[in-house]
Amino acid sequence: MTTAGTSVVHARAPGKVNVFLKVGAVMEDGYHDLATAYQAVSLFEEVRASPATDFSVEFSGSIDISGLAVDGTNLAIKAARALARKAGYRGGVHLDIEKNVPIAGGMGGGSADAAATLLACDALWGTSATKDELLAIAATLGADVPFSFTGGTAIGTGRGDQLSPALAKGKFQWVLALADFGMSTPEVYQELDRHRDRHAQDIFPAEHQPSVDANVLQALRAGDPHMLADVLHNDLQAPALHLAPGLGKVLQLGEENGALAGILSGSGPTVAFLVADADSALELQVALSASRLRVVRATGPVHGARLI
């Protein structure tokens, strides 16, 4: 680890795609019971931490950053404060965050900010926290923060924060269609609950415990995008499409232009298209861009939070 006294520490952490997401019943803590397969992708949040007497954050980046909280409600500030409390550190930190992961896009950008902040502040302050200690703090901040810290490919259960690594061979090619609006994760879950209330209750028994389809794990192990395309699944996709019907046209457009399959990432609205190879990714990017969509390419899996 970098020792205390360094003027600026730079860390980065990735966004993610949920290649599989099953949602079970609401647990006692108010969160839904989940089973998800995460894949970290090559869109990174860049966090630079410098010494300060208090806690502050400012943003830059390739996406619209207007409306981002810069007070104590910001997840990166919460991460820094949590580590300071744990370590008994009495100073503060100034965070410069370059955002490249869509905001409120279902790709865990805020979680990546928090994960990179934990690593950067640990190095800046010389707190020498272990990986397990940092992961324990990460789990208190949000369900996706531990995965952004570890990266790669993993299965998440509980709130999504109980992780077990999953083997993934090779690189998967993704084309991401970015929306010009965000979606509230709690609102999408509420819409899912309303949808289930409106339909046959016996389809979703209270004791239902979700699990990741074994075919998903097999496709990841094989590194086969065609196999994975056949088993992509997201329980939040239907409620998100009900709230934002226009996303259905985006999914259709991608699949008409060479995508093996499309899926909403997390609670949306980012649409992740899986393609066969890098050439197919470029062709789809061109086709979607011609339809006036904002599109980026990414690969996965990639590493989790790291010092740069």
Short mmCIF file of C-alpha atoms in Angstrom, two decimals:
data_model
loop_
_atom_site.label_atom_id
_atom_site.label_comp_id
_atom_site.label_asym_id
_atom_site.label_seq_id
_atom_site.Cartn_x
_atom_site.Cartn_y
_atom_site.Cartn_z
CA MET A 1 0.00 0.00 0.00
CA THR A 2 1.04 3.61 -0.55
CA THR A 3 2.07 5.23 2.71
CA ALA A 4 0.45 8.24 4.35
CA GLY A 5 1.76 11.60 3.22
CA THR A 6 1.42 10.95 -0.50
CA SER A 7 -0.08 14.08 -2.09
CA VAL A 8 -2.51 12.32 -4.45
CA VAL A 9 -3.55 8.68 -4.68
CA HIS A 10 -5.26 7.43 -7.85
CA ALA A 11 -7.54 4.38 -7.82
CA ARG A 12 -9.97 3.01 -10.36
CA ALA A 13 -12.90 0.60 -10.19
CA PRO A 14 -15.15 -0.87 -12.87
CA GLY A 15 -18.81 -0.76 -13.71
CA LYS A 16 -20.72 -4.02 -14.08
CA VAL A 17 -23.30 -5.89 -16.09
CA ASN A 18 -25.67 -8.36 -14.45
CA VAL A 19 -25.72 -11.23 -16.93
CA PHE A 20 -28.30 -12.98 -14.76
CA LEU A 21 -30.56 -11.58 -12.03
CA LYS A 22 -33.31 -13.40 -10.17
CA VAL A 23 -35.29 -11.57 -7.50
CA GLY A 24 -36.88 -13.42 -4.63
CA ALA A 25 -38.97 -12.30 -1.67
CA VAL A 26 -38.37 -9.25 0.50
CA MET A 27 -36.12 -10.14 3.44
CA GLU A 28 -36.40 -8.93 7.03
CA ASP A 29 -33.97 -6.06 6.35
CA GLY A 30 -36.27 -4.71 3.63
CA TYR A 31 -34.06 -5.80 0.73
CA HIS A 32 -35.04 -8.41 -1.81
CA ASP A 33 -33.32 -11.78 -1.79
CA LEU A 34 -31.21 -11.93 -4.97
CA ALA A 35 -29.21 -14.34 -7.04
CA THR A 36 -27.10 -12.63 -9.66
CA ALA A 37 -24.11 -13.22 -11.89
CA TYR A 38 -21.99 -10.09 -12.11
CA GLN A 39 -19.40 -9.31 -14.75
CA ALA A 40 -17.09 -6.31 -14.34
CA VAL A 41 -16.66 -4.43 -17.62
CA SER A 42 -14.09 -2.02 -18.98
CA LEU A 43 -15.83 1.24 -18.07
CA PHE A 44 -13.90 2.63 -15.12
CA GLU A 45 -14.47 5.30 -12.50
CA GLU A 46 -11.24 7.17 -11.75
CA VAL A 47 -10.85 8.47 -8.19
CA ARG A 48 -8.04 10.75 -7.05
CA ALA A 49 -7.78 11.33 -3.32
CA SER A 50 -5.77 14.18 -1.79
CA PRO A 51 -5.28 15.31 1.82
CA ALA A 52 -7.84 17.70 3.31
CA THR A 53 -9.18 18.75 6.68
CA ASP A 54 -12.76 17.81 5.77
CA PHE A 55 -14.56 15.58 3.25
CA SER A 56 -15.41 16.87 -0.22
CA VAL A 57 -15.92 15.60 -3.76
CA GLU A 58 -16.05 17.05 -7.25
CA PHE A 59 -16.81 15.36 -10.55
CA SER A 60 -15.70 15.43 -14.16
CA GLY A 61 -16.02 12.90 -16.95
CA SER A 62 -17.39 11.82 -20.29
CA ILE A 63 -21.03 11.75 -19.13
CA ASP A 64 -23.51 14.30 -17.81
CA ILE A 65 -22.61 14.89 -14.18
CA SER A 66 -25.25 17.52 -13.42
CA GLY A 67 -27.35 16.67 -10.43
CA LEU A 68 -24.78 14.47 -8.70
CA ALA A 69 -24.77 14.94 -4.93
CA VAL A 70 -21.55 16.44 -3.57
CA ASP A 71 -22.54 16.46 0.10
CA GLY A 72 -22.54 13.77 2.76
CA THR A 73 -25.19 11.76 0.91
CA ASN A 74 -22.70 10.93 -1.86
CA LEU A 75 -21.62 7.29 -1.68
CA ALA A 76 -17.92 8.10 -2.13
CA ILE A 77 -18.05 10.54 0.80
CA LYS A 78 -19.85 7.89 2.85
CA ALA A 79 -17.09 5.41 1.98
CA ALA A 80 -14.33 7.79 3.04
CA ARG A 81 -16.07 8.65 6.30
CA ALA A 82 -16.71 4.97 7.06
CA LEU A 83 -13.03 4.11 6.62
CA ALA A 84 -11.97 7.12 8.72
CA ARG A 85 -14.27 5.98 11.54
CA LYS A 86 -13.02 2.41 11.33
CA ALA A 87 -9.36 3.48 11.34
CA GLY A 88 -9.72 6.30 13.87
CA TYR A 89 -8.39 8.77 11.28
CA ARG A 90 -9.09 12.38 12.26
CA GLY A 91 -8.42 14.16 8.97
CA GLY A 92 -10.42 14.33 5.77
CA VAL A 93 -9.99 13.89 2.03
CA HIS A 94 -10.76 15.70 -1.20
CA LEU A 95 -11.99 13.37 -3.96
CA ASP A 96 -11.75 14.15 -7.67
CA ILE A 97 -13.86 11.59 -9.52
CA GLU A 98 -13.81 11.13 -13.27
CA LYS A 99 -17.05 9.38 -14.18
CA ASN A 100 -17.31 7.06 -17.18
CA VAL A 101 -20.02 4.67 -15.94
CA PRO A 102 -23.59 5.87 -16.64
CA ILE A 103 -25.25 7.63 -13.72
CA ALA A 104 -28.36 5.81 -12.42
CA GLY A 105 -27.85 3.45 -15.33
CA GLY A 106 -27.89 0.06 -13.60
CA MET A 107 -24.13 -0.42 -13.99
CA GLY A 108 -22.97 0.34 -10.46
CA GLY A 109 -21.17 3.62 -11.10
CA GLY A 110 -21.75 4.97 -7.60
CA SER A 111 -20.64 1.63 -6.17
CA ALA A 112 -17.44 1.83 -8.22
CA ASP A 113 -16.83 5.33 -6.82
CA ALA A 114 -17.16 3.97 -3.30
CA ALA A 115 -14.92 0.96 -3.93
CA ALA A 116 -12.15 3.05 -5.49
CA THR A 117 -12.49 5.62 -2.68
CA LEU A 118 -11.96 2.96 -0.01
CA LEU A 119 -8.78 1.79 -1.70
CA ALA A 120 -7.47 5.30 -2.37
CA CYS A 121 -8.14 6.58 1.16
CA ASP A 122 -6.60 3.50 2.74
CA ALA A 123 -3.44 4.20 0.75
CA LEU A 124 -3.51 7.98 1.29
CA TRP A 125 -3.99 7.71 5.05
CA GLY A 126 -1.75 4.67 5.54
CA THR A 127 -4.49 2.89 7.46
CA SER A 128 -3.25 -0.55 6.29
CA ALA A 129 -6.71 -2.10 6.31
CA THR A 130 -6.87 -5.67 5.08
CA LYS A 131 -8.89 -6.64 2.03
CA ASP A 132 -11.46 -8.33 4.26
CA GLU A 133 -11.79 -5.20 6.39
CA LEU A 134 -12.33 -3.04 3.30
CA LEU A 135 -14.87 -5.53 1.94
CA ALA A 136 -16.74 -5.45 5.26
CA ILE A 137 -16.99 -1.66 5.01
CA ALA A 138 -18.00 -1.98 1.34
CA ALA A 139 -20.91 -4.26 2.27
CA THR A 140 -22.32 -1.58 4.60
CA LEU A 141 -22.38 0.97 1.78
CA GLY A 142 -24.42 -0.85 -0.85
CA ALA A 143 -25.12 -4.23 -2.38
CA ASP A 144 -22.90 -3.70 -5.46
CA VAL A 145 -19.91 -2.12 -3.70
CA PRO A 146 -18.19 -5.39 -2.68
CA PHE A 147 -18.34 -6.68 -6.26
CA SER A 148 -16.87 -3.47 -7.68
CA PHE A 149 -14.05 -3.91 -5.18
CA THR A 150 -13.31 -7.49 -6.25
CA GLY A 151 -14.26 -7.34 -9.96
CA GLY A 152 -13.95 -10.23 -12.39
CA THR A 153 -17.01 -12.49 -12.56
CA ALA A 154 -18.89 -13.51 -9.45
CA ILE A 155 -22.14 -14.86 -8.10
CA GLY A 156 -23.92 -12.59 -5.65
CA THR A 157 -26.58 -13.76 -3.19
CA GLY A 158 -28.48 -12.19 -0.30
CA ARG A 159 -28.65 -8.50 -1.23
CA GLY A 160 -26.07 -9.29 -3.92
CA ASP A 161 -23.20 -8.58 -1.55
CA GLN A 162 -22.44 -12.20 -0.56
CA LEU A 163 -19.95 -13.06 -3.26
CA SER A 164 -18.41 -16.22 -4.59
CA PRO A 165 -16.04 -16.06 -7.59
CA ALA A 166 -17.14 -17.64 -10.86
CA LEU A 167 -14.78 -18.96 -13.51
CA ALA A 168 -14.96 -17.10 -16.82
CA LYS A 169 -12.80 -17.94 -19.80
CA GLY A 170 -11.64 -15.33 -22.32
CA LYS A 171 -13.29 -11.98 -22.98
CA PHE A 172 -16.91 -11.19 -23.67
CA GLN A 173 -17.71 -8.28 -25.98
CA TRP A 174 -20.45 -5.86 -24.93
CA VAL A 175 -22.08 -2.90 -26.68
CA LEU A 176 -23.81 -0.60 -24.21
CA ALA A 177 -26.66 1.70 -25.23
CA LEU A 178 -26.74 4.58 -22.76
CA ALA A 179 -30.00 6.32 -21.98
CA ASP A 180 -30.32 10.08 -21.60
CA PHE A 181 -32.20 9.55 -18.33
CA GLY A 182 -31.67 7.59 -15.14
CA MET A 183 -33.90 5.13 -13.31
CA SER A 184 -34.40 4.80 -9.57
CA THR A 185 -33.49 1.31 -8.39
CA PRO A 186 -36.08 1.38 -5.54
CA GLU A 187 -38.80 2.44 -8.01
CA VAL A 188 -38.00 -0.47 -10.34
CA TYR A 189 -38.14 -2.94 -7.44
CA GLN A 190 -41.45 -1.39 -6.32
CA GLU A 191 -42.82 -1.84 -9.84
CA LEU A 192 -41.71 -5.49 -9.75
CA ASP A 193 -43.56 -5.97 -6.47
CA ARG A 194 -46.68 -4.32 -7.92
CA HIS A 195 -46.45 -6.54 -10.99
CA ARG A 196 -46.25 -9.64 -8.80
CA ASP A 197 -49.17 -8.45 -6.69
CA ARG A 198 -51.25 -8.03 -9.85
CA HIS A 199 -50.52 -11.54 -11.08
CA ALA A 200 -50.88 -15.04 -9.73
CA GLN A 201 -49.24 -15.09 -6.31
CA ASP A 202 -48.45 -18.79 -6.53
CA ILE A 203 -45.90 -18.02 -9.27
CA PHE A 204 -43.84 -16.13 -6.69
CA PRO A 205 -44.23 -18.00 -3.36
CA ALA A 206 -42.88 -16.19 -0.33
CA GLU A 207 -40.41 -18.99 0.37
CA HIS A 208 -38.97 -18.83 -3.16
CA GLN A 209 -35.19 -18.62 -2.92
CA PRO A 210 -33.58 -17.49 -6.16
CA SER A 211 -30.52 -19.17 -7.64
CA VAL A 212 -28.31 -18.63 -10.67
CA ASP A 213 -29.06 -20.95 -13.60
CA ALA A 214 -26.33 -23.59 -13.94
CA ASN A 215 -26.31 -22.94 -17.70
CA VAL A 216 -25.08 -19.40 -17.00
CA LEU A 217 -22.10 -20.75 -15.07
CA GLN A 218 -21.40 -23.23 -17.85
CA ALA A 219 -21.48 -20.51 -20.52
CA LEU A 220 -19.13 -18.30 -18.50
CA ARG A 221 -16.70 -21.18 -17.93
CA ALA A 222 -16.75 -22.00 -21.64
CA GLY A 223 -16.20 -18.37 -22.63
CA ASP A 224 -18.93 -18.88 -25.25
CA PRO A 225 -20.98 -15.75 -26.04
CA HIS A 226 -23.59 -17.74 -27.99
CA MET A 227 -24.23 -19.98 -24.98
CA LEU A 228 -24.38 -16.99 -22.65
CA ALA A 229 -26.74 -15.10 -24.96
CA ASP A 230 -29.26 -17.94 -24.65
CA VAL A 231 -29.41 -17.68 -20.85
CA LEU A 232 -29.19 -13.92 -20.14
CA HIS A 233 -31.98 -13.08 -17.71
CA ASN A 234 -33.08 -10.13 -15.58
CA ASP A 235 -36.23 -10.14 -13.43
CA LEU A 236 -36.07 -6.33 -13.29
CA GLN A 237 -36.29 -5.95 -17.06
CA ALA A 238 -40.09 -6.27 -17.32
CA PRO A 239 -40.85 -3.69 -14.59
CA ALA A 240 -38.21 -1.32 -16.00
CA LEU A 241 -39.76 -1.61 -19.47
CA HIS A 242 -43.16 -0.89 -17.95
CA LEU A 243 -41.77 2.33 -16.47
CA ALA A 244 -39.78 3.23 -19.61
CA PRO A 245 -41.43 1.53 -22.62
CA GLY A 246 -39.04 3.14 -25.11
CA LEU A 247 -36.28 0.80 -23.93
CA GLY A 248 -38.10 -2.02 -25.69
CA LYS A 249 -37.39 -0.36 -29.03
CA VAL A 250 -33.70 -0.11 -28.13
CA LEU A 251 -33.58 -3.82 -27.34
CA GLN A 252 -35.30 -4.64 -30.63
CA LEU A 253 -32.98 -2.38 -32.61
CA GLY A 254 -29.87 -4.03 -31.20
CA GLU A 255 -31.08 -7.54 -31.86
CA GLU A 256 -32.04 -6.55 -35.43
CA ASN A 257 -28.51 -5.30 -36.01
CA GLY A 258 -26.42 -8.28 -35.03
CA ALA A 259 -26.53 -8.55 -31.25
CA LEU A 260 -26.70 -12.10 -29.96
CA ALA A 261 -28.97 -10.86 -27.18
CA GLY A 262 -29.76 -7.72 -25.25
CA ILE A 263 -30.51 -7.26 -21.57
CA LEU A 264 -31.12 -4.37 -19.21
CA SER A 265 -28.21 -4.05 -16.83
CA GLY A 266 -29.47 -4.19 -13.25
CA SER A 267 -32.41 -1.84 -12.80
CA GLY A 268 -31.67 -0.09 -16.10
CA PRO A 269 -31.90 1.96 -18.19
CA THR A 270 -28.56 0.95 -19.77
CA VAL A 271 -29.10 -1.79 -22.35
CA ALA A 272 -26.21 -4.25 -22.65
CA PHE A 273 -25.90 -6.11 -25.94
CA LEU A 274 -23.75 -9.23 -26.07
CA VAL A 275 -22.03 -9.78 -29.42
CA ALA A 276 -19.91 -12.55 -30.90
CA ASP A 277 -16.60 -10.73 -31.33
CA ALA A 278 -14.87 -7.33 -31.59
CA ASP A 279 -15.82 -6.86 -35.26
CA SER A 280 -19.48 -7.47 -34.45
CA ALA A 281 -19.21 -4.99 -31.58
CA LEU A 282 -17.93 -2.28 -33.91
CA GLU A 283 -20.65 -2.97 -36.47
CA LEU A 284 -23.38 -2.79 -33.83
CA GLN A 285 -21.92 0.38 -32.36
CA VAL A 286 -22.05 2.03 -35.80
CA ALA A 287 -25.62 0.86 -36.43
CA LEU A 288 -26.92 2.06 -33.07
CA SER A 289 -25.06 5.35 -33.34
CA ALA A 290 -26.70 5.91 -36.72
CA SER A 291 -30.02 5.69 -34.89
CA ARG A 292 -28.88 8.56 -32.65
CA LEU A 293 -28.21 6.38 -29.62
CA ARG A 294 -25.22 7.04 -27.38
CA VAL A 295 -23.19 3.87 -27.47
CA VAL A 296 -19.92 2.59 -25.99
CA ARG A 297 -18.12 -0.72 -26.31
CA ALA A 298 -16.72 -2.65 -23.37
CA THR A 299 -15.21 -6.01 -22.59
CA GLY A 300 -15.47 -8.23 -19.56
CA PRO A 301 -14.43 -9.53 -17.21
CA VAL A 302 -11.91 -6.97 -15.91
CA HIS A 303 -10.20 -6.50 -12.55
CA GLY A 304 -11.81 -4.81 -9.58
CA ALA A 305 -10.65 -1.71 -7.67
CA ARG A 306 -6.92 -1.04 -8.08
CA LEU A 307 -4.37 1.60 -7.29
CA ILE A 308 -2.91 3.24 -10.39
#
